[in-house]
Coordinates of C-alpha atoms in Angstrom, one line a residue:
Chain A
M18 CA -3.7 -25.4 -1.6
T19 CA -3.4 -25.4 -5.3
V20 CA -2.4 -23.2 -8.1
A21 CA -4.1 -24.0 -11.4
V22 CA -3.1 -22.4 -14.7
D23 CA -4.3 -23.2 -18.1
I24 CA -3.7 -20.3 -20.5
S25 CA -2.4 -19.4 -23.9
H26 CA -1.1 -15.9 -24.6
R27 CA 0.6 -14.5 -27.6
L28 CA 4.0 -12.8 -26.8
G29 CA 5.7 -11.2 -29.8
A30 CA 7.6 -14.0 -31.5
F31 CA 6.0 -17.0 -29.7
T32 CA 2.9 -18.1 -27.9
L33 CA 3.0 -19.0 -24.2
D34 CA 1.0 -22.2 -23.7
A35 CA 1.0 -23.3 -20.1
R36 CA -1.1 -25.8 -18.2
F37 CA -0.3 -27.1 -14.8
E38 CA -1.8 -27.6 -11.4
S39 CA 0.5 -27.6 -8.4
A40 CA -0.3 -28.4 -4.8
G41 CA 3.3 -27.9 -3.6
R42 CA 4.4 -25.3 -1.1
L43 CA 6.8 -23.8 -3.5
T44 CA 6.4 -24.3 -7.2
A45 CA 9.4 -23.2 -9.3
L46 CA 9.0 -21.9 -12.8
F47 CA 12.3 -22.9 -14.3
G48 CA 13.8 -22.2 -17.7
P49 CA 16.3 -20.0 -19.6
S50 CA 15.7 -16.3 -20.0
G51 CA 13.1 -15.6 -22.7
S52 CA 11.2 -18.8 -22.0
G53 CA 8.1 -17.0 -20.7
K54 CA 8.6 -17.4 -17.0
T55 CA 8.1 -13.7 -16.1
S56 CA 5.1 -13.4 -18.5
L57 CA 3.6 -16.4 -16.8
V58 CA 3.8 -14.9 -13.3
N59 CA 2.6 -11.5 -14.7
L60 CA -0.4 -13.4 -16.0
I61 CA -1.0 -15.0 -12.6
G62 CA -0.5 -11.7 -10.8
G63 CA -2.9 -9.8 -13.1
L64 CA -0.3 -7.5 -14.7
L65 CA -1.1 -9.2 -18.1
K66 CA -4.4 -10.4 -19.5
P67 CA -4.2 -13.7 -21.2
D68 CA -5.7 -14.2 -24.7
R69 CA -7.4 -17.3 -23.6
G70 CA -7.6 -19.5 -20.5
R71 CA -8.2 -19.8 -16.8
I72 CA -6.2 -19.1 -13.7
A73 CA -7.2 -20.1 -10.2
A74 CA -5.5 -20.3 -6.9
E75 CA -6.8 -21.5 -3.5
G76 CA -10.2 -22.2 -5.1
R77 CA -10.6 -18.7 -6.4
V78 CA -10.8 -18.0 -10.1
F79 CA -8.9 -14.9 -11.1
V80 CA -9.2 -15.2 -14.9
D81 CA -11.6 -17.2 -17.0
T82 CA -11.8 -15.9 -20.5
A83 CA -14.7 -18.3 -21.3
Q84 CA -16.8 -16.5 -18.7
K85 CA -15.2 -13.1 -19.5
L86 CA -13.9 -12.9 -16.0
F87 CA -10.8 -10.9 -15.2
V88 CA -10.0 -9.8 -11.6
P89 CA -7.7 -6.8 -11.7
A90 CA -4.3 -7.1 -10.0
H91 CA -5.3 -4.9 -7.0
K92 CA -8.3 -7.1 -6.2
R93 CA -6.5 -10.4 -6.4
R94 CA -4.5 -10.2 -3.1
I95 CA -1.6 -12.0 -4.8
G96 CA 1.7 -10.9 -3.3
Y97 CA 4.4 -10.1 -5.9
V98 CA 8.1 -9.8 -5.2
F99 CA 9.8 -8.5 -8.2
Q100 CA 13.4 -8.9 -9.4
E101 CA 14.2 -5.4 -8.2
P102 CA 12.8 -4.4 -4.7
R103 CA 10.6 -1.6 -6.1
L104 CA 10.4 0.0 -2.6
F105 CA 8.6 3.4 -2.5
P106 CA 11.5 5.9 -2.1
H107 CA 9.3 8.6 -0.4
M108 CA 8.3 6.3 2.5
S109 CA 10.1 4.8 5.4
V110 CA 10.6 1.1 5.6
R111 CA 7.7 0.9 8.1
A112 CA 5.4 2.8 5.7
N113 CA 6.5 0.6 2.9
L114 CA 5.7 -2.6 4.9
L115 CA 2.3 -1.3 5.9
Y116 CA 1.3 0.0 2.5
G117 CA -0.7 -3.0 1.4
R118 CA -2.2 -3.7 4.8
W119 CA -5.0 -1.1 4.5
F120 CA -6.3 -2.7 1.4
T121 CA -6.9 -6.1 3.0
P122 CA -10.2 -6.5 4.9
S123 CA -9.3 -6.8 8.6
A124 CA -11.1 -10.2 8.9
E125 CA -8.7 -11.6 6.3
R126 CA -5.5 -10.2 7.7
Y127 CA -3.4 -13.2 9.0
E128 CA 0.0 -11.6 9.1
D129 CA 1.1 -8.8 11.4
L130 CA 4.0 -6.5 11.4
D131 CA 5.8 -8.0 14.4
R132 CA 5.8 -11.5 13.0
V133 CA 6.9 -10.5 9.6
V134 CA 9.6 -8.2 10.9
D135 CA 11.0 -11.0 13.0
L136 CA 10.7 -13.6 10.3
L137 CA 12.8 -11.5 8.0
G138 CA 15.1 -9.9 10.5
I139 CA 14.4 -6.3 9.6
R140 CA 13.3 -4.8 12.9
H141 CA 16.4 -2.5 13.0
L142 CA 15.6 -1.1 9.6
L143 CA 12.0 0.1 10.3
E144 CA 12.6 3.8 10.6
R145 CA 15.1 4.0 7.7
R146 CA 14.6 5.2 4.1
P147 CA 14.9 2.6 1.4
S148 CA 17.9 4.4 -0.1
H149 CA 19.9 3.7 3.1
L150 CA 19.5 -0.1 2.8
S151 CA 21.8 -2.7 1.1
G152 CA 20.5 -4.7 -1.8
G153 CA 19.7 -7.8 0.4
E154 CA 18.0 -5.7 3.0
K155 CA 15.8 -4.0 0.4
Q156 CA 14.8 -7.4 -1.0
R157 CA 13.8 -8.6 2.5
V158 CA 11.7 -5.5 3.0
A159 CA 10.1 -6.1 -0.4
I160 CA 9.2 -9.7 0.7
G161 CA 7.8 -8.4 4.0
R162 CA 5.7 -5.8 2.2
A163 CA 4.1 -8.5 0.0
L164 CA 3.6 -10.7 3.0
L165 CA 1.8 -8.0 5.0
T166 CA -1.0 -7.8 2.5
S167 CA -1.8 -11.3 3.8
P168 CA -1.8 -12.7 0.3
R169 CA -3.6 -15.8 -1.0
L170 CA -0.5 -16.6 -3.1
L171 CA 3.0 -15.3 -3.3
L172 CA 4.8 -14.7 -6.6
M173 CA 8.5 -14.3 -6.6
D174 CA 10.2 -13.3 -9.9
E175 CA 13.9 -14.1 -9.5
P176 CA 14.1 -12.2 -6.3
L177 CA 17.8 -13.1 -5.9
A178 CA 18.8 -12.3 -9.5
S179 CA 20.1 -8.8 -8.8
L180 CA 22.1 -9.8 -5.8
D181 CA 25.7 -11.0 -5.4
D182 CA 26.5 -14.5 -4.0
A183 CA 27.0 -13.2 -0.4
R184 CA 23.6 -11.4 -0.4
K185 CA 21.9 -14.5 -2.0
A186 CA 23.3 -16.7 0.8
E187 CA 21.9 -14.1 3.3
I188 CA 18.4 -14.2 1.9
M189 CA 18.1 -18.0 1.2
P190 CA 17.4 -19.0 4.9
Y191 CA 14.6 -16.4 5.0
L192 CA 13.1 -17.9 1.8
E193 CA 13.2 -21.4 3.4
R194 CA 11.5 -20.1 6.6
L195 CA 8.9 -18.4 4.4
R196 CA 8.2 -21.7 2.7
D197 CA 8.1 -23.7 5.9
E198 CA 6.6 -21.4 8.4
T199 CA 3.8 -19.6 6.5
K200 CA 0.8 -21.2 4.9
I201 CA 1.1 -19.2 1.6
P202 CA 1.7 -21.2 -1.5
I203 CA 4.6 -19.7 -3.4
V204 CA 5.3 -19.5 -7.2
Y205 CA 9.0 -18.9 -7.7
V206 CA 10.7 -18.0 -10.9
S207 CA 14.3 -18.9 -11.3
H208 CA 16.9 -20.0 -13.9
S209 CA 19.3 -21.2 -11.2
V210 CA 19.5 -25.0 -10.7
S211 CA 20.9 -24.6 -7.1
E212 CA 18.0 -22.3 -6.1
V213 CA 15.4 -24.6 -7.5
A214 CA 17.0 -27.7 -6.0
R215 CA 17.2 -26.1 -2.6
L216 CA 13.8 -24.4 -2.5
A217 CA 11.2 -26.0 -4.7
S218 CA 8.8 -28.7 -3.9
D219 CA 7.6 -28.9 -7.5
V220 CA 9.1 -27.7 -10.7
V221 CA 7.6 -26.4 -14.0
V222 CA 10.2 -26.5 -16.7
L223 CA 9.5 -23.9 -19.5
S224 CA 11.1 -23.6 -22.9
H225 CA 10.0 -21.2 -25.6
G226 CA 6.7 -20.7 -24.0
K227 CA 5.9 -24.3 -23.6
I228 CA 5.9 -26.5 -20.5
V229 CA 8.3 -29.3 -21.2
A230 CA 8.2 -31.0 -17.8
F231 CA 6.3 -30.7 -14.5
G232 CA 6.9 -32.8 -11.4
P233 CA 8.4 -33.0 -7.9
T234 CA 11.8 -31.4 -7.6
G235 CA 13.6 -34.7 -7.1
A236 CA 12.3 -36.2 -10.4
I237 CA 13.0 -33.1 -12.4
M238 CA 16.5 -32.6 -11.2
Q239 CA 17.5 -36.0 -12.4
R240 CA 16.5 -35.1 -16.0
L241 CA 19.8 -33.6 -17.0
D242 CA 18.5 -33.1 -20.5
L243 CA 16.0 -30.5 -19.2
L244 CA 18.8 -28.4 -17.7
P245 CA 20.6 -25.8 -19.8
K246 CA 23.9 -27.0 -21.2
E247 CA 26.0 -24.8 -19.0
S248 CA 24.4 -26.0 -15.8
Q249 CA 24.1 -29.7 -16.5
G250 CA 27.0 -30.2 -14.2
E251 CA 24.7 -28.8 -11.4
G252 CA 22.0 -31.4 -12.0
G253 CA 21.7 -34.6 -10.1
T254 CA 19.9 -36.1 -7.2
V255 CA 17.8 -34.3 -4.6
L256 CA 17.1 -36.4 -1.5
D257 CA 14.9 -35.3 1.4
M258 CA 16.5 -36.9 4.4
R259 CA 16.3 -36.8 8.2
V260 CA 19.1 -36.1 10.7
A261 CA 19.9 -39.4 12.4
G262 CA 22.6 -37.9 14.7
H263 CA 25.7 -35.9 14.9
D264 CA 29.3 -37.1 15.1
D265 CA 30.9 -34.6 17.4
E266 CA 34.4 -36.0 17.1
F267 CA 34.7 -35.4 13.4
E268 CA 32.1 -32.5 13.2
M269 CA 29.8 -34.4 11.0
T270 CA 26.1 -35.0 10.7
I271 CA 24.6 -38.4 9.8
L272 CA 21.5 -38.2 7.5
R273 CA 19.2 -41.1 6.8
S274 CA 16.5 -41.9 4.3
T275 CA 15.4 -45.2 2.7
A276 CA 18.4 -44.9 0.3
G277 CA 20.7 -45.4 3.3
E278 CA 22.9 -43.3 5.5
I279 CA 25.2 -40.5 4.4
R280 CA 27.6 -38.4 6.4
V281 CA 27.9 -34.7 5.6
P282 CA 29.7 -31.7 7.2
R283 CA 28.0 -30.7 10.3
V284 CA 24.5 -29.2 10.0
D285 CA 23.3 -27.4 13.1
T286 CA 19.9 -28.9 13.4
A287 CA 18.2 -31.3 15.9
P288 CA 18.0 -35.0 15.2
G289 CA 14.8 -35.9 13.4
S290 CA 14.6 -32.6 11.5
A291 CA 14.4 -32.7 7.7
V292 CA 17.4 -31.8 5.5
R293 CA 17.5 -31.7 1.7
V294 CA 20.7 -32.7 0.0
R295 CA 21.6 -32.2 -3.6
I296 CA 24.1 -34.7 -5.0
R297 CA 25.5 -33.6 -8.3
A298 CA 25.6 -36.4 -10.8
R299 CA 29.3 -35.7 -11.5
D300 CA 30.1 -36.2 -7.8
V301 CA 28.9 -39.8 -7.7
M302 CA 31.3 -42.6 -8.4
I303 CA 30.2 -46.2 -9.1
A304 CA 31.8 -49.4 -7.7
T305 CA 30.8 -52.9 -8.5
E306 CA 32.0 -54.2 -5.2
L307 CA 32.1 -52.6 -1.7
P308 CA 35.1 -50.3 -2.0
R309 CA 37.9 -50.6 0.6
G310 CA 40.8 -48.4 1.2
L311 CA 39.0 -45.3 -0.1
S312 CA 38.6 -41.9 1.5
A313 CA 35.0 -41.4 0.4
L314 CA 32.7 -42.1 3.3
N315 CA 29.4 -42.4 1.7
V316 CA 28.5 -45.7 0.0
L317 CA 24.9 -46.4 -1.0
A318 CA 24.0 -49.9 -2.2
G319 CA 21.7 -50.2 -5.1
K320 CA 21.0 -51.6 -8.6
V321 CA 21.5 -50.0 -12.0
A322 CA 18.0 -48.9 -13.0
S323 CA 18.9 -47.3 -16.4
I324 CA 21.8 -46.2 -18.5
D325 CA 21.6 -43.2 -20.8
T326 CA 24.3 -43.3 -23.4
S327 CA 23.0 -40.5 -25.7
D328 CA 25.8 -38.0 -24.8
G329 CA 29.2 -38.9 -26.4
A330 CA 31.9 -39.4 -23.9
T331 CA 29.8 -39.6 -20.7
V332 CA 26.9 -41.7 -19.7
E333 CA 24.2 -41.2 -17.0
V334 CA 23.5 -44.1 -14.8
R335 CA 20.5 -44.2 -12.5
I336 CA 21.0 -46.3 -9.5
D337 CA 17.9 -47.5 -7.6
C338 CA 18.9 -47.4 -3.9
N339 CA 16.1 -49.0 -2.1
G340 CA 13.4 -47.1 -4.0
E341 CA 15.3 -43.8 -4.2
M342 CA 17.1 -42.9 -7.5
V343 CA 20.6 -41.6 -7.4
L344 CA 22.0 -40.3 -10.6
S345 CA 25.7 -40.7 -11.5
R346 CA 27.6 -39.3 -14.5
I347 CA 30.7 -41.3 -15.5
T348 CA 32.7 -41.8 -18.7
R349 CA 31.6 -44.4 -21.2
Q350 CA 35.1 -45.9 -20.8
S351 CA 34.4 -46.6 -17.1
M352 CA 31.0 -48.0 -17.9
N353 CA 32.6 -50.5 -20.3
A354 CA 35.4 -51.4 -17.9
L355 CA 32.9 -52.1 -15.1
G356 CA 30.6 -53.9 -17.4
L357 CA 27.6 -52.0 -16.2
A358 CA 24.2 -53.2 -17.3
V359 CA 20.7 -52.7 -16.1
G360 CA 19.9 -54.8 -13.0
L361 CA 23.6 -55.1 -11.9
P362 CA 24.1 -54.6 -8.1
V363 CA 26.4 -51.6 -7.6
F364 CA 27.6 -49.1 -5.0
A365 CA 27.2 -45.3 -5.3
V366 CA 30.2 -43.6 -3.8
I367 CA 30.0 -39.9 -2.7
K368 CA 32.7 -37.8 -1.1
T369 CA 31.5 -36.1 2.0
V370 CA 33.1 -32.8 1.0
A371 CA 30.9 -32.8 -2.1
F372 CA 28.2 -31.5 0.2
D373 CA 29.0 -27.8 0.7
Q374 CA 26.5 -25.4 2.3
E375 CA 24.9 -24.7 -1.0
N376 CA 23.8 -28.4 -1.3
L377 CA 22.4 -28.8 2.2
S378 CA 19.3 -27.1 3.4
R379 CA 16.8 -27.5 6.1
T380 CA 13.2 -28.1 5.0
G381 CA 9.8 -28.5 6.5
A382 CA 7.0 -30.5 4.9
L383 CA 7.0 -29.6 1.3
H384 CA 3.6 -31.0 0.4
D385 CA 0.4 -31.0 2.4
I386 CA -0.6 -34.5 3.3
Chain B
M19 CA 14.9 57.0 2.4
S20 CA 11.5 58.4 1.9
W21 CA 11.6 57.9 -1.8
L22 CA 11.3 54.2 -1.1
Q23 CA 7.9 54.7 0.4
L24 CA 5.2 53.3 -1.9
S25 CA 2.2 55.5 -2.7
P26 CA -1.3 54.0 -2.0
E27 CA -1.7 53.6 -5.8
E28 CA 1.5 51.7 -6.0
W29 CA 0.5 49.4 -3.1
T30 CA -2.7 48.7 -4.9
A31 CA -0.8 47.6 -8.0
V32 CA 1.5 45.4 -5.9
R33 CA -1.4 43.7 -4.1
L34 CA -3.3 43.3 -7.3
S35 CA -0.3 41.7 -9.0
L36 CA 0.1 39.2 -6.1
K37 CA -3.6 38.4 -6.2
V38 CA -3.7 37.9 -9.9
A39 CA -0.5 35.7 -10.0
T40 CA -1.7 33.6 -7.0
W41 CA -5.1 32.9 -8.6
A42 CA -3.6 32.3 -12.0
M43 CA -1.3 29.7 -10.4
I44 CA -3.9 28.0 -8.2
V45 CA -6.6 27.7 -10.8
S46 CA -4.3 26.4 -13.5
L47 CA -2.6 23.8 -11.2
P48 CA -5.3 21.1 -11.2
I49 CA -5.9 21.6 -15.0
G50 CA -2.1 21.6 -15.5
I51 CA -1.7 18.3 -13.7
C52 CA -4.5 16.7 -15.7
V53 CA -3.1 17.9 -19.0
A54 CA 0.4 16.9 -18.1
L55 CA -0.9 13.4 -17.2
L56 CA -2.8 13.2 -20.5
L57 CA 0.3 14.2 -22.5
A58 CA 2.7 12.0 -20.6
R59 CA 0.5 8.9 -20.2
G60 CA -2.5 9.2 -22.5
K61 CA -2.8 7.5 -25.9
F62 CA -5.6 9.1 -27.8
W63 CA -6.4 10.7 -31.1
G64 CA -5.6 14.4 -31.2
K65 CA -2.8 14.2 -28.6
S66 CA -0.4 16.3 -30.8
L67 CA -3.2 18.8 -31.3
L68 CA -3.7 19.2 -27.5
N69 CA 0.1 19.5 -27.2
G70 CA 0.1 22.3 -29.8
I71 CA -2.8 24.2 -28.2
V72 CA -1.1 24.0 -24.8
H73 CA 2.2 25.4 -26.2
L74 CA 0.6 28.0 -28.4
P75 CA 0.9 30.9 -25.8
L76 CA 4.6 30.2 -25.6
I77 CA 5.2 30.8 -29.3
L78 CA 2.5 33.3 -30.2
P79 CA 3.2 37.0 -29.6
P80 CA 1.5 37.8 -26.3
V81 CA -0.6 40.5 -28.0
V82 CA -2.1 37.8 -30.2
T83 CA -2.9 35.6 -27.2
G84 CA -4.5 38.6 -25.5
Y85 CA -6.6 39.4 -28.6
L86 CA -7.7 35.8 -28.9
L87 CA -8.8 35.9 -25.3
L88 CA -10.7 39.2 -26.0
I89 CA -12.7 37.7 -28.8
T90 CA -13.5 34.4 -27.0
F91 CA -13.7 35.4 -23.3
G92 CA -14.8 39.0 -23.9
R93 CA -18.3 40.2 -23.0
R94 CA -19.5 39.4 -26.6
G95 CA -17.2 36.4 -27.1
P96 CA -18.8 33.0 -27.3
I97 CA -17.4 31.6 -24.0
G98 CA -17.3 35.0 -22.2
A99 CA -21.0 35.6 -23.0
F100 CA -22.0 32.1 -21.9
L101 CA -20.1 32.3 -18.6
A102 CA -21.5 35.8 -17.9
D103 CA -25.1 34.8 -18.6
N104 CA -25.1 31.5 -16.8
F105 CA -22.6 31.9 -14.0
G106 CA -22.1 35.6 -13.6
I107 CA -18.4 35.3 -14.3
V108 CA -17.1 38.3 -16.2
F109 CA -13.5 38.5 -17.4
S110 CA -13.3 41.6 -19.6
F111 CA -11.8 44.7 -17.8
R112 CA -11.8 42.9 -14.5
W113 CA -8.9 41.5 -12.4
T114 CA -10.3 38.0 -13.1
G115 CA -9.5 38.6 -16.8
A116 CA -6.0 39.6 -15.8
A117 CA -5.7 36.3 -13.9
L118 CA -7.0 34.4 -16.9
A119 CA -4.5 36.0 -19.2
C120 CA -1.7 35.3 -16.8
G121 CA -2.8 31.8 -16.2
V122 CA -3.0 31.0 -19.9
M123 CA 0.5 32.5 -20.6
G124 CA 2.1 30.5 -17.7
F125 CA 0.2 27.3 -18.6
P126 CA 2.7 25.8 -21.0
L127 CA 5.6 26.4 -18.6
M128 CA 3.6 24.7 -15.8
V129 CA 2.6 21.7 -17.9
R130 CA 6.1 21.2 -19.2
A131 CA 7.6 21.0 -15.7
I132 CA 5.0 18.6 -14.4
W133 CA 5.1 16.5 -17.6
L134 CA 8.8 16.0 -17.3
S135 CA 8.5 14.9 -13.7
I136 CA 5.7 12.4 -14.6
E137 CA 7.9 10.9 -17.3
A138 CA 10.7 10.4 -14.7
V139 CA 8.4 8.4 -12.4
D140 CA 9.3 4.7 -12.5
R141 CA 6.1 3.0 -13.6
K142 CA 7.3 -0.2 -12.0
L143 CA 6.6 1.4 -8.6
E144 CA 3.0 2.0 -9.6
A145 CA 2.6 -1.6 -10.8
A146 CA 4.0 -2.7 -7.4
A147 CA 1.5 -0.6 -5.6
G148 CA -1.2 -2.2 -7.7
T149 CA -0.2 -5.7 -6.6
L150 CA -0.3 -4.5 -3.0
G151 CA -4.0 -3.8 -3.5
A152 CA -4.2 -0.1 -4.4
N153 CA -6.6 0.9 -7.2
R154 CA -5.6 3.5 -9.8
A155 CA -6.7 6.5 -7.7
W156 CA -4.9 5.3 -4.6
V157 CA -1.8 4.7 -6.7
F158 CA -1.9 8.2 -8.0
F159 CA -2.3 9.9 -4.7
T160 CA 0.1 7.8 -2.7
V161 CA 2.8 7.0 -5.2
T162 CA 2.7 9.2 -8.3
L163 CA 1.7 12.5 -6.8
P164 CA 4.4 12.5 -4.0
L165 CA 7.0 11.5 -6.6
I166 CA 6.2 14.3 -9.0
M167 CA 5.9 16.9 -6.2
P168 CA 9.2 18.6 -7.1
G169 CA 8.0 19.0 -10.7
I170 CA 4.6 20.4 -9.5
I171 CA 6.4 23.0 -7.3
A172 CA 8.7 24.0 -10.2
G173 CA 5.6 24.3 -12.4
M174 CA 3.8 26.5 -9.8
I175 CA 6.8 28.8 -9.4
L176 CA 7.2 29.2 -13.2
S177 CA 3.5 29.9 -13.5
F178 CA 3.7 32.5 -10.7
A179 CA 6.8 34.2 -12.0
K180 CA 5.3 34.3 -15.5
A181 CA 2.1 35.9 -14.1
M182 CA 4.1 38.5 -12.2
G183 CA 5.8 39.6 -15.4
E184 CA 3.0 39.2 -17.9
F185 CA 2.3 42.3 -19.9
G186 CA 1.2 41.9 -23.5
A187 CA -1.7 39.6 -23.2
T188 CA -3.0 41.3 -20.0
I189 CA -3.0 44.8 -21.4
T190 CA -4.6 43.6 -24.7
F191 CA -7.3 41.6 -23.0
V192 CA -8.2 43.7 -19.9
S193 CA -6.4 47.0 -20.5
N194 CA -4.6 49.0 -17.8
I195 CA -7.2 50.2 -15.3
P196 CA -5.7 51.3 -11.9
G197 CA -7.2 49.4 -9.1
E198 CA -8.8 46.8 -11.3
T199 CA -6.4 45.5 -14.0
Q200 CA -3.2 47.5 -13.4
T201 CA -0.6 45.0 -12.4
L202 CA 3.1 45.7 -11.6
P203 CA 4.4 45.5 -15.2
T204 CA 1.6 47.7 -16.6
A205 CA 2.0 50.2 -13.7
I206 CA 5.7 50.4 -14.4
Y207 CA 4.9 50.9 -18.1
T208 CA 2.5 53.8 -17.1
F209 CA 5.1 55.4 -15.0
T210 CA 7.6 55.4 -17.8
Q211 CA 5.0 57.2 -20.0
V212 CA 4.6 60.2 -17.7
P213 CA 7.1 63.0 -16.9
G214 CA 8.6 62.5 -13.4
G215 CA 7.5 58.9 -13.2
D216 CA 11.1 57.6 -13.0
I217 CA 11.1 57.3 -9.2
G218 CA 7.8 55.4 -9.1
A219 CA 9.0 53.0 -11.9
L220 CA 12.2 52.4 -9.9
R221 CA 10.3 51.6 -6.7
L222 CA 8.0 49.1 -8.4
T223 CA 11.0 47.6 -10.2
L224 CA 12.7 47.0 -6.8
V225 CA 9.4 45.4 -5.5
S226 CA 9.3 43.2 -8.5
I227 CA 12.8 42.0 -8.0
V228 CA 12.2 41.3 -4.3
I229 CA 9.1 39.3 -5.0
S230 CA 10.7 37.2 -7.8
M231 CA 13.8 36.5 -5.7
T232 CA 11.7 35.5 -2.8
A233 CA 9.6 33.1 -4.9
L234 CA 12.7 31.6 -6.4
I235 CA 14.5 31.1 -3.1
A236 CA 11.4 29.6 -1.5
S237 CA 11.0 27.1 -4.3
E238 CA 14.7 26.1 -4.1
T239 CA 14.5 25.6 -0.4
F240 CA 11.3 23.6 -0.6
S241 CA 12.6 21.5 -3.5
R242 CA 15.8 20.7 -1.7
R243 CA 13.9 19.6 1.4
L244 CA 11.6 17.5 -0.6
G245 CA 14.5 16.0 -2.6
K246 CA 16.1 15.0 0.7
R247 CA 12.9 13.4 1.8
L248 CA 12.6 11.5 -1.5
D249 CA 16.4 10.7 -1.4
L250 CA 16.7 11.9 -4.9
Q251 CA 20.1 13.6 -4.3

């Protein structure tokens, strides 16, 4: 399962130059608006023709300018969920969902209406007209419509951008199920750190048409310098952990990974299942000895791996907790007071209430092994 | 109320008018859709020339349009002679000529209505249909065409109404022959030219009003229903 892109394409003021190959379940294209994300998915989807390059997915070549090969959009079988739902107003929800089905040869249809309708929770909407749906419902139908073509690849161009926070929260679990329960690789465009941290297995960071970084989500999220200024506070550590058990008395869930054990507000999922946590760098305190008399419940032991002092009043400290990196952002004053230096054994301290629902999500296997 | 009774000659004129207007509307419809598509979507050299030619009947005096038809589609006109010799289609002094004149006069109205509705279609919907696997023809028939249906109906009604009332181009091109080219307007005109023809003219005028109102109401009802289906209201 791979998506391989190597293209260059002139776009008005700048040139989009992108080269990456991802085997992840959900590859996020991340970057500020105007960085070329949407153009890149349009190139993959066949709505744009690149000046030069090659695009392949799942072993099929869609574009290869060297061989003068260009497969038109309608022959690619690449599902595309746009920013706006783009439902056909003259058809019922059912007709919208089934629109693409006829164009897929029956031997290659792997999705059926019942499964998709249940996956997205839209059974009660089938006979309605798109104009009678809420924004979140429309977007779910649009996702279902793309899925029912049994696509080889699913492109999603900021599918949550036009929705308010409540609607976003409503759709998020469906996107997670889509990622974990279907076999379709997904390319997901977003400029939201929290969406990327929650959904992505791999991240391509774009800036002015160039790829500035590419890697697994955990590694990219620790590079605060890659995040836009206004969302640097959102960056930090992404840990994929497992549920070790629940604490019924205090309504908490205990998560474990090689970094250690942390306690978070209760997550309703069975012991052993995978949960992804995002720990903002600004929520992590550092102690040089095991703290006592402190309300924070989560203490991870580790060693200072690196200190980045490039940013005025604050410094970023990477703590190696048994092989997993936890990022902390503290003041330079604290760093001096504690005498922090690379190699020093320290404790990372995280308040349990720093984990709100937005920072906790269930995950399946994010990479094929 | 016996004065309301139409004479056989008057019935002939009414029937002929309906036939001419219906044919003018039906034959110009596919051409009208194609031209509207070209004007709305096409990028080609000579687009403004095509636009000008389509709109010519709207700005020229109808007599001039009729005369132009006479010298090109008449028995000795270049196109008229070609069609007559090769396909046996004759326009001059036939009801087919009346239909041609009416169709040409209503054509700009039809094209404008369809053109406007094509420009109102969200092209993003067509792109979405493409990503779902539909080729261009499928996209046109399953997305574009249903969405421009209100414009097509408006264009058809305008073309039909124009044909029912067309006078100048018709009388210049195919004259005013009872039973062959005498439509409602030319029949009314004939009645006004003879002594005692007032009653006949009045009867045909009433018929004309009824037909026009019926067409208008039918189109309104149809558009409203369609609008409801498309959720455009």
